[in-house]
PDB file of C-alpha atoms in Angstrom:
ATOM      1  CA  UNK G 106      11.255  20.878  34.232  1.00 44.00           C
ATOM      2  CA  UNK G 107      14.044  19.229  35.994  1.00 47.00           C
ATOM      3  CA  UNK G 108      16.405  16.928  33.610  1.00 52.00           C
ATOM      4  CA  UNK G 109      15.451  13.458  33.824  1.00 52.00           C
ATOM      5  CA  UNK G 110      17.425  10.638  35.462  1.00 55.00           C
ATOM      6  CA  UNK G 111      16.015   7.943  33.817  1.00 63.00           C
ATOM      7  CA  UNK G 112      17.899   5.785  30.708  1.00 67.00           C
ATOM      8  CA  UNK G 113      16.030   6.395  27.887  1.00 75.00           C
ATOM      9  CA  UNK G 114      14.381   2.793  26.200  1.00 79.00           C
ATOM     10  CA  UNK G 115      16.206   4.383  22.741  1.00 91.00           C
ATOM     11  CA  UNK G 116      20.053   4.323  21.676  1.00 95.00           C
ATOM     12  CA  UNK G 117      19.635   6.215  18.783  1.00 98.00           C
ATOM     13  CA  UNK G 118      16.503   8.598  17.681  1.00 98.00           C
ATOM     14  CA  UNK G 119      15.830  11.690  14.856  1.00 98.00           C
ATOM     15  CA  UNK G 120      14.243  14.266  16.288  1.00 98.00           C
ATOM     16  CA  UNK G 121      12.156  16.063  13.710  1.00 98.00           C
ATOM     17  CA  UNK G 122      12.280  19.550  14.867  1.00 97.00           C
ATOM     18  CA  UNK G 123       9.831  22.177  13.234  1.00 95.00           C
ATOM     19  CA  UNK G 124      11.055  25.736  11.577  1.00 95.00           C
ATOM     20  CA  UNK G 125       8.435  27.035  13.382  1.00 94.00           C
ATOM     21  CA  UNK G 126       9.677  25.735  16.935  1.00 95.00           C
ATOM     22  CA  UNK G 127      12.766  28.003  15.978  1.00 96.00           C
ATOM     23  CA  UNK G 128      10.942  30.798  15.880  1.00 95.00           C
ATOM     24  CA  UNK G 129       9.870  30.866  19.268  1.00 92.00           C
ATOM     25  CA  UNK G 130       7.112  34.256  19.713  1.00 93.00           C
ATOM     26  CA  UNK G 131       7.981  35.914  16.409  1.00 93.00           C
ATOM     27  CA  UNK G 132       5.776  35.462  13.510  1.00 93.00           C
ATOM     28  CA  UNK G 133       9.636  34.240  11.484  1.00 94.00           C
ATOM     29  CA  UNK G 134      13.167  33.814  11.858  1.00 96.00           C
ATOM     30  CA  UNK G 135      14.977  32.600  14.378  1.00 97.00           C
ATOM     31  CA  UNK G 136      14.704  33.629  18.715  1.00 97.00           C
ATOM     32  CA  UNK G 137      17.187  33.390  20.370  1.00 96.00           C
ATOM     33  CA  UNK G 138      16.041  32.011  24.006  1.00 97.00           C
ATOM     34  CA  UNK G 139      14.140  29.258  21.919  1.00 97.00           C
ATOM     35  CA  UNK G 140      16.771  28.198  19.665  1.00 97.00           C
ATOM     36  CA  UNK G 141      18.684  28.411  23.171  1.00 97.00           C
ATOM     37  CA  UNK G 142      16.818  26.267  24.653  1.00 97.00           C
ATOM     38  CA  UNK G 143      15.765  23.471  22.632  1.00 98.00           C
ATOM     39  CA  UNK G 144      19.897  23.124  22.288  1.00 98.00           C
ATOM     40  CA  UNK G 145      20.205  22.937  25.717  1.00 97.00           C
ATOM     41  CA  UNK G 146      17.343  20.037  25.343  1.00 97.00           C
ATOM     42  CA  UNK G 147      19.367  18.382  22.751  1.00 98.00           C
ATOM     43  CA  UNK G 148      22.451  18.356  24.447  1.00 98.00           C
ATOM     44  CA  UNK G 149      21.079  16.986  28.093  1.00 96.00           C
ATOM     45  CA  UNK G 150      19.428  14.455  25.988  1.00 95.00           C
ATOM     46  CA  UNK G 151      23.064  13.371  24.174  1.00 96.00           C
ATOM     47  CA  UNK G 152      24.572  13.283  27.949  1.00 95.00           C
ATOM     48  CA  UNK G 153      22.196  10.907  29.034  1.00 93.00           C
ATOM     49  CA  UNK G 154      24.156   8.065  25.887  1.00 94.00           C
ATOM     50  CA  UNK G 155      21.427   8.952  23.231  1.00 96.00           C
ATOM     51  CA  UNK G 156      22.858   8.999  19.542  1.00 98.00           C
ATOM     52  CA  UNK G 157      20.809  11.868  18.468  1.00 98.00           C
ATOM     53  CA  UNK G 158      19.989  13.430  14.792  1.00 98.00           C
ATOM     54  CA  UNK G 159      17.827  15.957  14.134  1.00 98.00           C
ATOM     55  CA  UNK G 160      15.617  16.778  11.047  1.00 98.00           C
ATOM     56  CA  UNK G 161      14.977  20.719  11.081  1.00 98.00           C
ATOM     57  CA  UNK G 162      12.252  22.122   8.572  1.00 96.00           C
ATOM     58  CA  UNK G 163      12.396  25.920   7.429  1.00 96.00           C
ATOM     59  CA  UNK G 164       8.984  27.459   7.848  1.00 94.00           C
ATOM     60  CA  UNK G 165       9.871  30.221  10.208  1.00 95.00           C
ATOM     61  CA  UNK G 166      12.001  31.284   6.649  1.00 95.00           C
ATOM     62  CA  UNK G 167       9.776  29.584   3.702  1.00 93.00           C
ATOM     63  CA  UNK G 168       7.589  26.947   3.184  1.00 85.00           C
ATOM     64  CA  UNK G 169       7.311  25.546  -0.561  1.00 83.00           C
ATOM     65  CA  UNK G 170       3.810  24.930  -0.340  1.00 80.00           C
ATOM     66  CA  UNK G 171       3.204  28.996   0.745  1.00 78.00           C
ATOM     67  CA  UNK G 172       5.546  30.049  -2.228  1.00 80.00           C
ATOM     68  CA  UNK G 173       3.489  27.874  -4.415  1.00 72.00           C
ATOM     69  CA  UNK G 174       0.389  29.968  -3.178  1.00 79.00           C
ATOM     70  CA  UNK G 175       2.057  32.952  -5.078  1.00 85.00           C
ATOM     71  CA  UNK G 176       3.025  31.850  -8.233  1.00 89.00           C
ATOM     72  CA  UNK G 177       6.186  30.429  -7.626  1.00 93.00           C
ATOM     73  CA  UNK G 178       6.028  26.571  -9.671  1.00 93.00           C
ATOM     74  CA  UNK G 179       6.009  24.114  -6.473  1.00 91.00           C
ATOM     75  CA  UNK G 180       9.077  22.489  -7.400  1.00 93.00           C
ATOM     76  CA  UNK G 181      11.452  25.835  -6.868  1.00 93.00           C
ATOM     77  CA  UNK G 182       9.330  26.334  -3.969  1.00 93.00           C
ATOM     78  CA  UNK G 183      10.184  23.444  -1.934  1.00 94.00           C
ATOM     79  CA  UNK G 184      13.898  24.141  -3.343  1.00 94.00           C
ATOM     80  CA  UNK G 185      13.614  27.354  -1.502  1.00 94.00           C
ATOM     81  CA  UNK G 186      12.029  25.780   1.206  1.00 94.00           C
ATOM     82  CA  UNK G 187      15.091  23.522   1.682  1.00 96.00           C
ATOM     83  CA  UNK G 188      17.274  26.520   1.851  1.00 96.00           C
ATOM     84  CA  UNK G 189      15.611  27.544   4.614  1.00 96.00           C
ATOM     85  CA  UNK G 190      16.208  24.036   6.336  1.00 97.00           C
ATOM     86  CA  UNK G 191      19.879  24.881   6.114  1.00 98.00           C
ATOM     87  CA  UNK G 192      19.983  28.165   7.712  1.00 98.00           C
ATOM     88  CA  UNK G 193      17.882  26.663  10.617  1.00 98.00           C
ATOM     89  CA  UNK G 194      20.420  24.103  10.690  1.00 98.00           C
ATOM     90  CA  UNK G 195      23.369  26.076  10.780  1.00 98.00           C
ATOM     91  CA  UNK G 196      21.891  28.241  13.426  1.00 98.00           C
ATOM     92  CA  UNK G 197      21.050  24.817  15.890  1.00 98.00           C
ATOM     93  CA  UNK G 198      24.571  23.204  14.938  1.00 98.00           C
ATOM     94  CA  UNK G 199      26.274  26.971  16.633  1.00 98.00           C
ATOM     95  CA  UNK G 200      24.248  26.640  19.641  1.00 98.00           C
ATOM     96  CA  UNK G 201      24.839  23.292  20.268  1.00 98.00           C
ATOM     97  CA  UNK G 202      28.754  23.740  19.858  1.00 98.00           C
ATOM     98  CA  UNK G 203      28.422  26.315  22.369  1.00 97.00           C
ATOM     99  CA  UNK G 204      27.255  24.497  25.166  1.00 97.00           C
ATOM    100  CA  UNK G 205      30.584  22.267  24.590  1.00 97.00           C
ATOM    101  CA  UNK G 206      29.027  19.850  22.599  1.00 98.00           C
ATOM    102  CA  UNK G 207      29.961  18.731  19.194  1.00 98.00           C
ATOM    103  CA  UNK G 208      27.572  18.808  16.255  1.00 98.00           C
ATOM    104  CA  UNK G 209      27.745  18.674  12.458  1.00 98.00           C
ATOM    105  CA  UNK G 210      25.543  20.078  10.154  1.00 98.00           C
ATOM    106  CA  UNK G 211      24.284  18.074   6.972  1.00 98.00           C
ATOM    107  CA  UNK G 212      22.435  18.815   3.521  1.00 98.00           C
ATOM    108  CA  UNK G 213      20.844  16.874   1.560  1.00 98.00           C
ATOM    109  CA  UNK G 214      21.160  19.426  -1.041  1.00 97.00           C
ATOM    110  CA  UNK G 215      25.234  19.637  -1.425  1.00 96.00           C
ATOM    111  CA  UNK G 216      26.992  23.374  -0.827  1.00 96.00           C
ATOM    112  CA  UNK G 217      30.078  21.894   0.987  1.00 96.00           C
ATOM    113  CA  UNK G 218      31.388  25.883   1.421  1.00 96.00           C
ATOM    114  CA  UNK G 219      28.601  25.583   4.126  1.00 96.00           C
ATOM    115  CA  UNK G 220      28.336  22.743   5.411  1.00 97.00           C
ATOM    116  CA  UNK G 221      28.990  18.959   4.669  1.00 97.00           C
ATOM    117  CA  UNK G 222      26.936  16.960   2.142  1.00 98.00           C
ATOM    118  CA  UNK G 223      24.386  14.187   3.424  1.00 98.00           C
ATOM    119  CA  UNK G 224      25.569  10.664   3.209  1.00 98.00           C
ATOM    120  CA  UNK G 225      23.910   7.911   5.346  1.00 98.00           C
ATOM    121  CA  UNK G 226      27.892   6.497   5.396  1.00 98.00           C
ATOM    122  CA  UNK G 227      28.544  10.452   6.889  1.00 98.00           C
ATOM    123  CA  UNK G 228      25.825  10.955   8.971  1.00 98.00           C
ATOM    124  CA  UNK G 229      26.597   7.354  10.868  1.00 98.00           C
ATOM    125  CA  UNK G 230      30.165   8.201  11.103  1.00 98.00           C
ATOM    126  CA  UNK G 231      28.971  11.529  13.026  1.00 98.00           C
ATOM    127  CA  UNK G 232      26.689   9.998  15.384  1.00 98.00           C
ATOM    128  CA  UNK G 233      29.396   7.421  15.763  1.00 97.00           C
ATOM    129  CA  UNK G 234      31.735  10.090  17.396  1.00 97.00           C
ATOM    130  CA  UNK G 235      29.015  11.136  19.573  1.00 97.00           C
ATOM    131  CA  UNK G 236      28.132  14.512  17.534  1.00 98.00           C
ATOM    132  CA  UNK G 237      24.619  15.396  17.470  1.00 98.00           C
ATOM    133  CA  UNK G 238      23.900  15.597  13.818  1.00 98.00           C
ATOM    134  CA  UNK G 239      21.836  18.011  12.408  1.00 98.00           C
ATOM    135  CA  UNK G 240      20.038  16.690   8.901  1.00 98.00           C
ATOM    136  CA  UNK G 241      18.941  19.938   6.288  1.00 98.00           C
ATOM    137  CA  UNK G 242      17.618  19.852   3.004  1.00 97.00           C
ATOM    138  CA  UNK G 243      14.641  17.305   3.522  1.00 96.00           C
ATOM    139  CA  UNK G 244      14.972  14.456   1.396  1.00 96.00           C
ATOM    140  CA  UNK G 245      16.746  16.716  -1.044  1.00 96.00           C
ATOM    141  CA  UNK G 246      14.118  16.133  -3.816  1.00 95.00           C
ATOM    142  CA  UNK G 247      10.909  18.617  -4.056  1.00 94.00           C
ATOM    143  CA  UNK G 248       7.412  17.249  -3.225  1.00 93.00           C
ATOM    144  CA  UNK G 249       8.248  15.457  -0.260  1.00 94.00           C
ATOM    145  CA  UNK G 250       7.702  17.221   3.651  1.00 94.00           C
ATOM    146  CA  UNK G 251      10.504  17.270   6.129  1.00 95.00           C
ATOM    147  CA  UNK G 252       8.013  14.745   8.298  1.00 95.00           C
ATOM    148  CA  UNK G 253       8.412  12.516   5.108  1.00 96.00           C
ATOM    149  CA  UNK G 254      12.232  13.263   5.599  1.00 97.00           C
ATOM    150  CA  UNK G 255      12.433  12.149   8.751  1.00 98.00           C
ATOM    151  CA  UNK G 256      10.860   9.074   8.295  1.00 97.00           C
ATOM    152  CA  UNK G 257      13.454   8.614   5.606  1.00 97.00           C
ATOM    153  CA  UNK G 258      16.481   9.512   7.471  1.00 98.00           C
ATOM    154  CA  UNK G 259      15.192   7.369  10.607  1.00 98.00           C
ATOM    155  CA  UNK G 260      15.054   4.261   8.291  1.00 98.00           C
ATOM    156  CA  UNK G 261      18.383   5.023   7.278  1.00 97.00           C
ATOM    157  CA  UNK G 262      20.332   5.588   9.732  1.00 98.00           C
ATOM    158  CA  UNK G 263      18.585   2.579  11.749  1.00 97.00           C
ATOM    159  CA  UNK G 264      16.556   4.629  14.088  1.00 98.00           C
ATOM    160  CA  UNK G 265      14.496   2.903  17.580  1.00 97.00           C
ATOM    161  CA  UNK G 266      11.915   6.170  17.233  1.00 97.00           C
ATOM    162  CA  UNK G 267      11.103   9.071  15.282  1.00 98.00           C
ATOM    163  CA  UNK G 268      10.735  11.512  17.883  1.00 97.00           C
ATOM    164  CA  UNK G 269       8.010  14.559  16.361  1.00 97.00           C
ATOM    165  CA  UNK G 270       8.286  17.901  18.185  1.00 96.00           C
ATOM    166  CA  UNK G 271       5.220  19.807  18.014  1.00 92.00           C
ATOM    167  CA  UNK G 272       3.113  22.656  19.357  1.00 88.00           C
ATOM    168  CA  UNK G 273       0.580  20.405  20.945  1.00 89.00           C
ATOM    169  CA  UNK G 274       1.700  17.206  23.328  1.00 92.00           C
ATOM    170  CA  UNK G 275       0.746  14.316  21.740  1.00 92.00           C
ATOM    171  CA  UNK G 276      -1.983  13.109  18.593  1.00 93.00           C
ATOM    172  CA  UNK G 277      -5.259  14.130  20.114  1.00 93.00           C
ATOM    173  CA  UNK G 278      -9.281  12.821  18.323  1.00 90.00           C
ATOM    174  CA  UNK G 279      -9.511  16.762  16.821  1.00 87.00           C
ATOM    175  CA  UNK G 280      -7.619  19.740  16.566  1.00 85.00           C
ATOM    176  CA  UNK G 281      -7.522  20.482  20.362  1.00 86.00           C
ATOM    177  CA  UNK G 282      -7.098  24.497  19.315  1.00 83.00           C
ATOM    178  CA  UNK G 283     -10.643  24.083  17.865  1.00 87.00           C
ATOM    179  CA  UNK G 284     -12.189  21.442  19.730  1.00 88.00           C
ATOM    180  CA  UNK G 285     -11.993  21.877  23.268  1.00 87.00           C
ATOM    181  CA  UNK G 286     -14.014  17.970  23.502  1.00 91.00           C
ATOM    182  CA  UNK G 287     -10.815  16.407  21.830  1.00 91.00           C
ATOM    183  CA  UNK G 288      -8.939  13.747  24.216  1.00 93.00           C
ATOM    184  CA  UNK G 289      -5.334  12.767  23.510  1.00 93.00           C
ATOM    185  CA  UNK G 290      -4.486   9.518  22.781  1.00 94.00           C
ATOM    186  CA  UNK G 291      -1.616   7.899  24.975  1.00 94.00           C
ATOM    187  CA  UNK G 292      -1.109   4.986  22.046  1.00 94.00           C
ATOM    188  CA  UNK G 293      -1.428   4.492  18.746  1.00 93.00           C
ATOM    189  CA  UNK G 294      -0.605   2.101  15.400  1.00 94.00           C
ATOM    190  CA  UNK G 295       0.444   3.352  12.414  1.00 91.00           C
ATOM    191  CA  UNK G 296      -2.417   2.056  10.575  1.00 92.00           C
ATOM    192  CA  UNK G 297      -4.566   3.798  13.016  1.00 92.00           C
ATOM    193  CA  UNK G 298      -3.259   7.005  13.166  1.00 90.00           C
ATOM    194  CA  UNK G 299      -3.117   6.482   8.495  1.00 89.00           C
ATOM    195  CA  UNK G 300      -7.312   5.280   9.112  1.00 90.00           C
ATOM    196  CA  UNK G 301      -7.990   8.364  11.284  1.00 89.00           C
ATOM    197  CA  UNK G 302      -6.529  10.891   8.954  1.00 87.00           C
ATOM    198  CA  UNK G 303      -4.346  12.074  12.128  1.00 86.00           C
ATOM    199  CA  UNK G 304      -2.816  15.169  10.066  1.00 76.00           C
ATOM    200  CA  UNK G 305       0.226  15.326  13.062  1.00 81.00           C
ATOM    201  CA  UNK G 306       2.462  13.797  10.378  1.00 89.00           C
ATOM    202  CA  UNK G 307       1.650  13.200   6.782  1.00 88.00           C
ATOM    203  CA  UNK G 308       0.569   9.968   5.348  1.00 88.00           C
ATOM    204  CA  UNK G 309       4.283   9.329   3.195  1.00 91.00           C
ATOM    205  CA  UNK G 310       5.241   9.462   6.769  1.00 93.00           C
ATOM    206  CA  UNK G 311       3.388   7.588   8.580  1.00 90.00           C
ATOM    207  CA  UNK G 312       3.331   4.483   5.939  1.00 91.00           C
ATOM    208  CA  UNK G 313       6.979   4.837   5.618  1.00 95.00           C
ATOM    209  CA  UNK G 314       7.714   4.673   9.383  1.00 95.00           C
ATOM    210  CA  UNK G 315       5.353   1.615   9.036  1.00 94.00           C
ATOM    211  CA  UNK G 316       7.009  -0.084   6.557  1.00 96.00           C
ATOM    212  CA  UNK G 317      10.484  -0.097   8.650  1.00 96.00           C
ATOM    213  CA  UNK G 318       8.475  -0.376  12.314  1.00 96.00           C
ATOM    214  CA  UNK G 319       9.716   2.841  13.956  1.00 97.00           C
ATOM    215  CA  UNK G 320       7.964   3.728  16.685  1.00 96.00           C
ATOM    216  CA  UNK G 321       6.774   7.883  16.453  1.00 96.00           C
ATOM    217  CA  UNK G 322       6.511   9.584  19.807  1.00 96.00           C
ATOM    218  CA  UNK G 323       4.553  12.792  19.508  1.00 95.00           C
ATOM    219  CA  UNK G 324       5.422  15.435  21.844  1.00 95.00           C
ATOM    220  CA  UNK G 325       5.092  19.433  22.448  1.00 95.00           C
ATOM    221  CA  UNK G 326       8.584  21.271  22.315  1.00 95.00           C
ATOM    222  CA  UNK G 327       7.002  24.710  24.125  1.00 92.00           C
ATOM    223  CA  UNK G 328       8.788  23.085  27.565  1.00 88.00           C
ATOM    224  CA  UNK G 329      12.130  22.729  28.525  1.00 91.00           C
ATOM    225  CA  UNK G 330      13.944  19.465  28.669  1.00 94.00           C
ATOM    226  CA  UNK G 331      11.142  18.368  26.456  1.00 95.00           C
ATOM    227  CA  UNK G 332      13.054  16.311  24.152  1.00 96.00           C
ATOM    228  CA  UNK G 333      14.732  14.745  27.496  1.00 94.00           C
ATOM    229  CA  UNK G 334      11.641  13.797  29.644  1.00 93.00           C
ATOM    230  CA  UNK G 335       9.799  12.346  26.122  1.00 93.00           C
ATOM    231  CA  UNK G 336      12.774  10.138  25.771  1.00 92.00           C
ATOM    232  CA  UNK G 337      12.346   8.861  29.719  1.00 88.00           C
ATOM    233  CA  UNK G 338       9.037   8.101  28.891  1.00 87.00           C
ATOM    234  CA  UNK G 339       8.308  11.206  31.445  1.00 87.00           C
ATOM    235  CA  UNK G 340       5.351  13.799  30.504  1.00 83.00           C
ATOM    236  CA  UNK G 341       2.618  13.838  27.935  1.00 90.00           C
ATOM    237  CA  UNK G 342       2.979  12.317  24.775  1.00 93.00           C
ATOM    238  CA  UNK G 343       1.378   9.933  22.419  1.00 94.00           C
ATOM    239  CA  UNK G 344       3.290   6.592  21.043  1.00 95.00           C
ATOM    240  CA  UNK G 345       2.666   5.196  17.465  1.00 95.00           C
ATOM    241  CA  UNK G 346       3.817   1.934  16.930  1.00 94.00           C
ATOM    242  CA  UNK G 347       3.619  -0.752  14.240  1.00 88.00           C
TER     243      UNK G 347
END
């Protein structure tokens, strides 16, 4: 897919960007020519003036919810989980800096011999500077989903869109793995997609995007310049608004 010309309709968007999307064809950890890519993504979106931060889960490493499956109490769970948002985030903020762009890694959960501790005051600063800013730890507090996070962070840090990067390119009626019937929609509202049960992002989420009336533009990653032609409005996609 050839780099968009277009301006983008958003100054300044968090990207919530999937473990799993790191992970490319493995079954975990991190591939190379994926994490390679979606970098690239990032940084041709930054070059086109977008302030850009980034909200990277850690299921290709642990989900809380799977380690509360076997035994572990959900609460250390999701505190592993975060771990694992960290050493996603570590890995994007390296391939970004290679391509000649800056980026800074932040936690929510503090372990400044890493990396430097979330602060909205910090993380506005960063984007400030132009740095695409990568946000780990979630919310920094178990029981909440990095979709949840985003929302959070995208309030914050005074967001125009939530930007969710997923395997599938856009919010469709029914699972369109299982249902080969289901249509996608091209718009949404938040209360609509909350109604519907639309599991793309979860209902803390959705409500909380409401509340602050970001838009949500839901979007497959699997291409490249897919972060780039969503933000042009180029491709498919679905839009929830308020």
């Amino acid at each position: 897919m050839a780099v968009s010309s277009k301006k983008p309709d958003w100054k300044r968007v968090v990207v919530k960007l999937s473990g799993e999307a790191l992970q490319g064809p493995q079954t975990h950890g991190l591939d190379e020519k994926t994490l390679d890519r979606i970098a690239d993504d990032l940084v041709n979106a930054a070059e086109l003036g977008v302030e850009i931060a980034v909200v990277v889960g850690g299921g290709n490493f642990f989900r809380g919810i799977q380690g509360a499956d076997k035994g572990i109490e959900r609460a250390r769970a999701d505190s592993i989980g975060m771990l694992a948002t960290v050493m996603n985030a570590l890995a994007l903020e390296f391939a970004i800096e290679k391509r000649g762009w800056p980026a800074r890694a932040l936690s929510a959960v503090p372990m400044p011999s890493l990396c430097q501790p979330y602060s909205r005051q910090a993380a506005l600063h960063q984007l400030g500077k132009g740095r695409i800013v990568i946000l780990a730890g979630g919310t920094g507090n178990p029981f909440f989903t990095t979709d949840t996070g985003a929302a959070l962070r995208g309030a914050e840090l005074s967001c125009d869109a939530i930007m969710k990067a997923t395997n599938v390119d856009g919010v469709y009626t029914a699972d369109p793995k299982k249902e080969p019937t289901a249509t996608r929609y091209e718009r949404l509202t938040h209360d609509e997609a909350i109604a519907k049960n639309l599991a793309v992002m979860d209902t803390a989420a959705f409500a909380l995007a409401r509340e602050n009336r970001i838009p949500i533009i839901v979007f497959s990653i699997a291409q490249p310049d897919a972060i780039t032609a969503a933000l042009a409005g180029e491709g498919k996609s679905t839009l929830v608004v308020p």
